[in-house]
Short mmCIF file of C-alpha atoms in Angstrom, two decimals:
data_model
loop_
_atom_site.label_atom_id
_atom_site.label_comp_id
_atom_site.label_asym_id
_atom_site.label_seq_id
_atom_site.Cartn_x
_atom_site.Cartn_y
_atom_site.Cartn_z
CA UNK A 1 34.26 54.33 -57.70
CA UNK A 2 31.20 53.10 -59.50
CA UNK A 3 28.31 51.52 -58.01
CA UNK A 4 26.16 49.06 -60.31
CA UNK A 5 22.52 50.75 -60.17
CA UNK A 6 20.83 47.02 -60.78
CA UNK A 7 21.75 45.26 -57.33
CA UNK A 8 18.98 46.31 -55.71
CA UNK A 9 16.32 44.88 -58.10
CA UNK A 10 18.64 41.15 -58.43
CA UNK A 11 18.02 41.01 -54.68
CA UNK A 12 13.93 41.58 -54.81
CA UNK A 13 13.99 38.89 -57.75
CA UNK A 14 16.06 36.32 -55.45
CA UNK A 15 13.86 37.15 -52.44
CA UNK A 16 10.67 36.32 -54.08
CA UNK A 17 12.21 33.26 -55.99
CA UNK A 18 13.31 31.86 -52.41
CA UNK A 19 9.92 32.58 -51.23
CA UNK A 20 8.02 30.47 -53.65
CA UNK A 21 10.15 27.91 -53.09
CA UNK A 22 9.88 27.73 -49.35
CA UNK A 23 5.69 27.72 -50.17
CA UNK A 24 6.18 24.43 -52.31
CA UNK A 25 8.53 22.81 -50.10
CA UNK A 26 6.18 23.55 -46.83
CA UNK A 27 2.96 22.59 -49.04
CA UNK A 28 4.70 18.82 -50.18
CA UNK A 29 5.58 18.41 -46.48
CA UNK A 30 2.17 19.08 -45.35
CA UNK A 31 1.07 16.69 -48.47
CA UNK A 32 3.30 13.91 -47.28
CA UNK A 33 2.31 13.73 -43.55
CA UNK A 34 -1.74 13.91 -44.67
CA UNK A 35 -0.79 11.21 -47.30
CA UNK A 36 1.22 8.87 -45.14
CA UNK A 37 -1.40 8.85 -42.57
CA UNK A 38 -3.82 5.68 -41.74
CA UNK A 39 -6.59 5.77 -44.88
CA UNK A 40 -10.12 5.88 -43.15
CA UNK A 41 -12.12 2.62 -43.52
CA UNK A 42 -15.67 2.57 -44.32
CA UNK A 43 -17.54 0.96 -40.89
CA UNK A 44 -20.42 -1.24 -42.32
CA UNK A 45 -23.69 -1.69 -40.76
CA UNK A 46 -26.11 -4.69 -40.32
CA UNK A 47 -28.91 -5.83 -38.14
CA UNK A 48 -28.41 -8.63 -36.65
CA UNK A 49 -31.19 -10.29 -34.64
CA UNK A 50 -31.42 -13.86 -32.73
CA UNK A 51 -33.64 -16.44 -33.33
CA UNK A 52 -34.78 -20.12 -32.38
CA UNK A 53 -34.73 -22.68 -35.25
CA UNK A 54 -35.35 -26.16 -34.12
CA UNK A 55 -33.96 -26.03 -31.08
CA UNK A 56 -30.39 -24.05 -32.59
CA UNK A 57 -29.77 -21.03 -32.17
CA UNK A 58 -29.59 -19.07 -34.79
CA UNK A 59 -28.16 -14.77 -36.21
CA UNK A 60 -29.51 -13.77 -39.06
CA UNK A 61 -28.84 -10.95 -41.11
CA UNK A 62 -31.81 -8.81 -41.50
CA UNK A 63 -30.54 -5.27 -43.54
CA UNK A 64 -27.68 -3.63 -44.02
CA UNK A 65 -23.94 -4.63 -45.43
CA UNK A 66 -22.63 -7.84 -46.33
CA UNK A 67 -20.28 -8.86 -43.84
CA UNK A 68 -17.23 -11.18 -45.32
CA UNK A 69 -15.91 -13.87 -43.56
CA UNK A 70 -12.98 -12.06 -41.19
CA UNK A 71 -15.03 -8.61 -41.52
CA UNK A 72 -17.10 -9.76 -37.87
CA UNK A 73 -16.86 -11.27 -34.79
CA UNK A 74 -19.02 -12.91 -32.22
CA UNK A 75 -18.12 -12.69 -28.85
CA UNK A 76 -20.20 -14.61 -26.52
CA UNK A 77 -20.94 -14.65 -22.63
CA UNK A 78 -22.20 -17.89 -20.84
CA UNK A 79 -21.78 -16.09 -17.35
CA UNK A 80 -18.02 -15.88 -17.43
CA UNK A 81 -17.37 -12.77 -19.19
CA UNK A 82 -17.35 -11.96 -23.10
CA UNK A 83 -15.30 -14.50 -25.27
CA UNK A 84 -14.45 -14.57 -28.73
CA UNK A 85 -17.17 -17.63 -30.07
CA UNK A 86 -16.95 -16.65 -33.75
CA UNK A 87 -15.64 -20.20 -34.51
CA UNK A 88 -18.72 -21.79 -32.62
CA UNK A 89 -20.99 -20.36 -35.26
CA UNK A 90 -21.26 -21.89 -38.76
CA UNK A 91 -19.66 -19.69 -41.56
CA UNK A 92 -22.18 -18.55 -44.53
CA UNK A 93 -21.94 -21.14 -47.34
CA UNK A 94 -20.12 -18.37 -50.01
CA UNK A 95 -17.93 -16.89 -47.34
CA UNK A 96 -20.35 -13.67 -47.28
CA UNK A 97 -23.13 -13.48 -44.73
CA UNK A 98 -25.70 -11.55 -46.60
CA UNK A 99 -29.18 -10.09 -45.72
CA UNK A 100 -31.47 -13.12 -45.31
CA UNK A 101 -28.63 -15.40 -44.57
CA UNK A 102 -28.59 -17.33 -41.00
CA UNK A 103 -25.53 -18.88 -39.12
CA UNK A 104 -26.06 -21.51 -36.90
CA UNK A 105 -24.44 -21.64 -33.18
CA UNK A 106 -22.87 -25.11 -32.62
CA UNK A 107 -21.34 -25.00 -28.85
CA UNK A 108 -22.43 -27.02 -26.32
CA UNK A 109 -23.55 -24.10 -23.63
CA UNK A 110 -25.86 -21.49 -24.39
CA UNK A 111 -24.71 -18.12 -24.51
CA UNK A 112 -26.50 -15.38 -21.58
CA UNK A 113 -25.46 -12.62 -24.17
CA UNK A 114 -24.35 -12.61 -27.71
CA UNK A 115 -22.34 -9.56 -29.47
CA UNK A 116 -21.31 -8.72 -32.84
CA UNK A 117 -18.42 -6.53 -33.77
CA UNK A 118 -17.38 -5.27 -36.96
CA UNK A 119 -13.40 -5.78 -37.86
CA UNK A 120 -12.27 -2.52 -39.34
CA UNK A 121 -8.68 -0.91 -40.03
CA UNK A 122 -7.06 -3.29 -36.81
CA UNK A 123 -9.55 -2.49 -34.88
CA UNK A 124 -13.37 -3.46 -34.31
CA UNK A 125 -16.77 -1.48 -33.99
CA UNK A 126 -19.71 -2.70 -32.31
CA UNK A 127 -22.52 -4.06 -34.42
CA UNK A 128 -25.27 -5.71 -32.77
CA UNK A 129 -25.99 -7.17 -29.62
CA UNK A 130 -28.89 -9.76 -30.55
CA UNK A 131 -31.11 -11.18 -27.58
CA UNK A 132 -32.67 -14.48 -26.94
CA UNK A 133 -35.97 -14.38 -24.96
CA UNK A 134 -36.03 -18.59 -24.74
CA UNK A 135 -39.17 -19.27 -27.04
CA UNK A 136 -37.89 -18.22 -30.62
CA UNK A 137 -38.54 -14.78 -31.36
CA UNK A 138 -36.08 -12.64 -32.87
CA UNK A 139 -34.94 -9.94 -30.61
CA UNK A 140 -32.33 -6.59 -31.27
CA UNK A 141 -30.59 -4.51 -28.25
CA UNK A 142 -28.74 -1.83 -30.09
CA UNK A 143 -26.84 -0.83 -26.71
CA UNK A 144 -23.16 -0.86 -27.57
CA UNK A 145 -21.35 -2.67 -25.71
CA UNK A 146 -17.26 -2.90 -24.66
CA UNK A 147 -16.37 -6.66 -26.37
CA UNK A 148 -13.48 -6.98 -23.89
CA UNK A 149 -15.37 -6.05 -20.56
CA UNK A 150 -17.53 -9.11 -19.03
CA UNK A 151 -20.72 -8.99 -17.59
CA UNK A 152 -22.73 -5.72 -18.64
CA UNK A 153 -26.52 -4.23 -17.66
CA UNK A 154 -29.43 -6.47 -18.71
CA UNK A 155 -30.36 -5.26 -22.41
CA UNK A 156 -33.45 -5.12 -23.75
CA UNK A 157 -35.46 -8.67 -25.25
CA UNK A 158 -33.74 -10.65 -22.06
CA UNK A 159 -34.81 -14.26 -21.10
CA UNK A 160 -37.43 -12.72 -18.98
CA UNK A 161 -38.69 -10.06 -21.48
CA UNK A 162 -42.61 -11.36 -23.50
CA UNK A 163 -42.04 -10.66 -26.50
CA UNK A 164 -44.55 -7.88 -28.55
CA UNK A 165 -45.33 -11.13 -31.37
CA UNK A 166 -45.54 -14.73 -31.07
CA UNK A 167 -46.25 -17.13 -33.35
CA UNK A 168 -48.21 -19.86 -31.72
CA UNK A 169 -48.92 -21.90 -35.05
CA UNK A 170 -47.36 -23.18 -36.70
CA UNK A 171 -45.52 -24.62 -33.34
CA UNK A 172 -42.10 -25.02 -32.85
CA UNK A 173 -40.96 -28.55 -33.26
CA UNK A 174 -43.93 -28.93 -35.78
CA UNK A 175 -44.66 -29.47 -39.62
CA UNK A 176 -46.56 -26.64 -41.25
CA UNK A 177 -49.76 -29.05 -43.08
CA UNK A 178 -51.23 -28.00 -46.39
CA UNK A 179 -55.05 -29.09 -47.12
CA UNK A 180 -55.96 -29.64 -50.61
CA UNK A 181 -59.69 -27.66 -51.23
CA UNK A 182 -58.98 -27.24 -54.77
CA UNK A 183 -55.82 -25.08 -53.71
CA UNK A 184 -53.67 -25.96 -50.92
CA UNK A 185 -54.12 -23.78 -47.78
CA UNK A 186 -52.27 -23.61 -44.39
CA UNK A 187 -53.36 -21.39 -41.52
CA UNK A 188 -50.99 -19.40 -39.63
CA UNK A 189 -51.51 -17.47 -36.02
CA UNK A 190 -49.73 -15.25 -33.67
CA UNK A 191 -50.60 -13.51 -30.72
CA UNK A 192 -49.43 -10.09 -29.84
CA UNK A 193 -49.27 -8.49 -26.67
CA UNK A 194 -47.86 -4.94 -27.19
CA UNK A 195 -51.18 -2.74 -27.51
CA UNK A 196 -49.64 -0.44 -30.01
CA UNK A 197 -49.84 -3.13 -32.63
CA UNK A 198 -51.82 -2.10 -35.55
CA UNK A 199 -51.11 -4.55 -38.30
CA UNK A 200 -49.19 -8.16 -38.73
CA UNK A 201 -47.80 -9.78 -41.59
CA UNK A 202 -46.42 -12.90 -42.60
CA UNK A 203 -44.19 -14.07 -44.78
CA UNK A 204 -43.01 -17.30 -46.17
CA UNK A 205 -39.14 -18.53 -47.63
CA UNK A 206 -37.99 -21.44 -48.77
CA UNK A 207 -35.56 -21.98 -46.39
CA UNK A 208 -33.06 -24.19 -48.73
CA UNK A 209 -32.56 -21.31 -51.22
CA UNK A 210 -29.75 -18.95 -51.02
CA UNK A 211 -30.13 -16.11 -51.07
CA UNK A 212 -33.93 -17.06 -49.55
CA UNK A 213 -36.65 -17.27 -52.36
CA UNK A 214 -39.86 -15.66 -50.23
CA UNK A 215 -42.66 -18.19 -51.13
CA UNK A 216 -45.38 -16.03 -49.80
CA UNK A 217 -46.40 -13.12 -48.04
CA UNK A 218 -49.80 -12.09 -46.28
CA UNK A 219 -51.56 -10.12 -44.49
CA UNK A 220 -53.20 -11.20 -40.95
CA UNK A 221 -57.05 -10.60 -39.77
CA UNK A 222 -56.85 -9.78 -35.97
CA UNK A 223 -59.47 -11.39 -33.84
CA UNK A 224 -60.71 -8.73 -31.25
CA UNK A 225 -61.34 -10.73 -28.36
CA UNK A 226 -58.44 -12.69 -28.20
CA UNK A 227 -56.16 -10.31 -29.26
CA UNK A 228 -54.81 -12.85 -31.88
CA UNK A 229 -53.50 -12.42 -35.73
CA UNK A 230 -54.36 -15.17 -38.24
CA UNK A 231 -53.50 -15.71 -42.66
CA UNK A 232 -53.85 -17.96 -44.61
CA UNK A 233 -51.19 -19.49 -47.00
CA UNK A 234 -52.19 -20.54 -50.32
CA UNK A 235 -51.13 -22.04 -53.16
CA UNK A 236 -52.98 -24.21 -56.44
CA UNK A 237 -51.34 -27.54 -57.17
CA UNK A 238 -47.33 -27.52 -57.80
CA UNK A 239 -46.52 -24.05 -57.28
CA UNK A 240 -44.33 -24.93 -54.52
CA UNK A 241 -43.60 -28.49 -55.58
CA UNK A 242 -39.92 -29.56 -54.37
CA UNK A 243 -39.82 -26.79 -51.33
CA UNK A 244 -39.53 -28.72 -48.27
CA UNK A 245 -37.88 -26.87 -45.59
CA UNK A 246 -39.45 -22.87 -45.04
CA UNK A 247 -39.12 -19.98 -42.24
CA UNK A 248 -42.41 -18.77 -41.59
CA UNK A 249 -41.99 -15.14 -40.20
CA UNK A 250 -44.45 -12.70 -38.45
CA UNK A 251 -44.00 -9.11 -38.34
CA UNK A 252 -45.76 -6.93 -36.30
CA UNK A 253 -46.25 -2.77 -36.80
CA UNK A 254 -47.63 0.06 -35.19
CA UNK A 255 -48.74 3.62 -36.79
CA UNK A 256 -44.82 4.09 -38.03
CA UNK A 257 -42.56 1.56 -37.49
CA UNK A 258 -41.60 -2.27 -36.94
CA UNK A 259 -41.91 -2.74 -32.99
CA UNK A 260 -41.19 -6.90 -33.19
CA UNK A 261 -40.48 -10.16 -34.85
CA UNK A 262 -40.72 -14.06 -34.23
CA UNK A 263 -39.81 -16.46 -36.63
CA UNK A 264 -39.29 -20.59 -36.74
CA UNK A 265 -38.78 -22.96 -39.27
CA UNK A 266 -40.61 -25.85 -40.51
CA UNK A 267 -41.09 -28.44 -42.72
CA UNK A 268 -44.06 -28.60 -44.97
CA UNK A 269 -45.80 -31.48 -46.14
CA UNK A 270 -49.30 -31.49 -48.59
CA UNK A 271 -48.08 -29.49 -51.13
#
């Protein structure tokens, strides 16, 4: 009987062939289940404060990512738990609510709290919770907050919260006047009541521009004893012809950092 002297190398060269073969089928599995999964969805980010514009209340977008129309949601508590009240705000005129860019709240009963969601992948992500201390200033709580539970701990910049700036002219309700003294001027104050506060700007946009067109931005004086902030807006003849509608907006600082905000808008006449 002979025995063929080759068998035993055949066999190694099957083995390993098999082998490799099981390594690309496992590897294509392992491919297919990671490729098949749900495809992660970037979460944007905005700021989103409140504000008082006259006598509507107002979001605006104040940094971050555009937010498309169906990309957000606004829920909305007016003491009876968190609804959804994104139809009860005005949409932004392009279908994009971009940085600079205010909607307008049209229902009848105003809201105790206010939240903004991001709508991601079928689900949502908090955004912003945006606070409305009563007299205009823009607030932000950045406490996240469960959209479907009502109620909730009072966040900070409540009704009952002063506010660290306030402007106090122009007023709410009131037209910002230009003088003519070879250029047109118009003063602007706030008062601040946070200690910390080192410096205060202001800044001017036309407010029928979109995106916004800032007009003007300056630098305020602060008056020792009464603790207030005053500029001075100025412009020669026809530099702001046609503008007729602007947001006048004060910013306060301290050594590092932006610590609060009030804004209002007005119409201007003299110019």
């Amino acid at each position: 009987m002979t025995h063929d002297t080759h068998e035993e190398g055949v066999s190694e060269v099957i083995g390993a062939v098999l082998l490799v073969g099981l390594t690309v089928l496992g590897v294509a599995i392992v491919a297919a289940v990671l490729l098949s999964g749900p495809q992660t969805t970037e979460i944007p980010h905005a700021t989103i404060v409140a504000g008082n514009e006259s006598g509507n209340i107002v979001l605006v977008h104040e940094g971050g990512d555009p937010l498309q129309k169906g990309e957000y949601r606004i829920y909305l508590d007016t003491r009876n738990g968190l609804v959804d009240g994104t139809g009860d705000f005005t949409g932004p005129a392009d279908g994009v609510w971009s940085i600079g860019e205010a909607i307008t709240y049209t229902g009848s009963v105003k809201p105790h709290r206010v939240v903004v969601t991001a709508v991601t992948g079928g689900g949502e992500t908090f955004l912003a919770e945006p606070a409305f201390d009563g007299g205009g200033a823009a607030v932000f709580a950045p406490d996240p907050v469960d959209p479907g539970a009502g109620g909730g701990a009072v966040t900070p910049g409540g009704e009952n919260e002063t506010p660290p700036v306030v402007i106090v002219i122009p007023e709410l309700g009131t037209d910002l006047k230009f003088e003519k003294n070879g250029h047109y001027y118009s003063n602007v104050n706030a008062n601040v009541t946070d200690p910390d506060i080192k410096r205060v700007d202001f800044v001017m946009y036309d407010y029928d521009t979109r995106p916004p067109k800032v007009v003007d931005i300056q630098p305020a004086s602060k008056d020792p004893a009464t603790q207030e902030y005053s500029a001075k807006f100025e412009f020669p003849p026809g530099q702001i012809k046609g503008v007729k509608q602007v947001v006048i907006m004060a910013i306060a600082f301290n050594d590092t950092a932006v610590v609060g905000k009030d804004a209002c808008k007005v119409n201007i006449t003299g110019t």
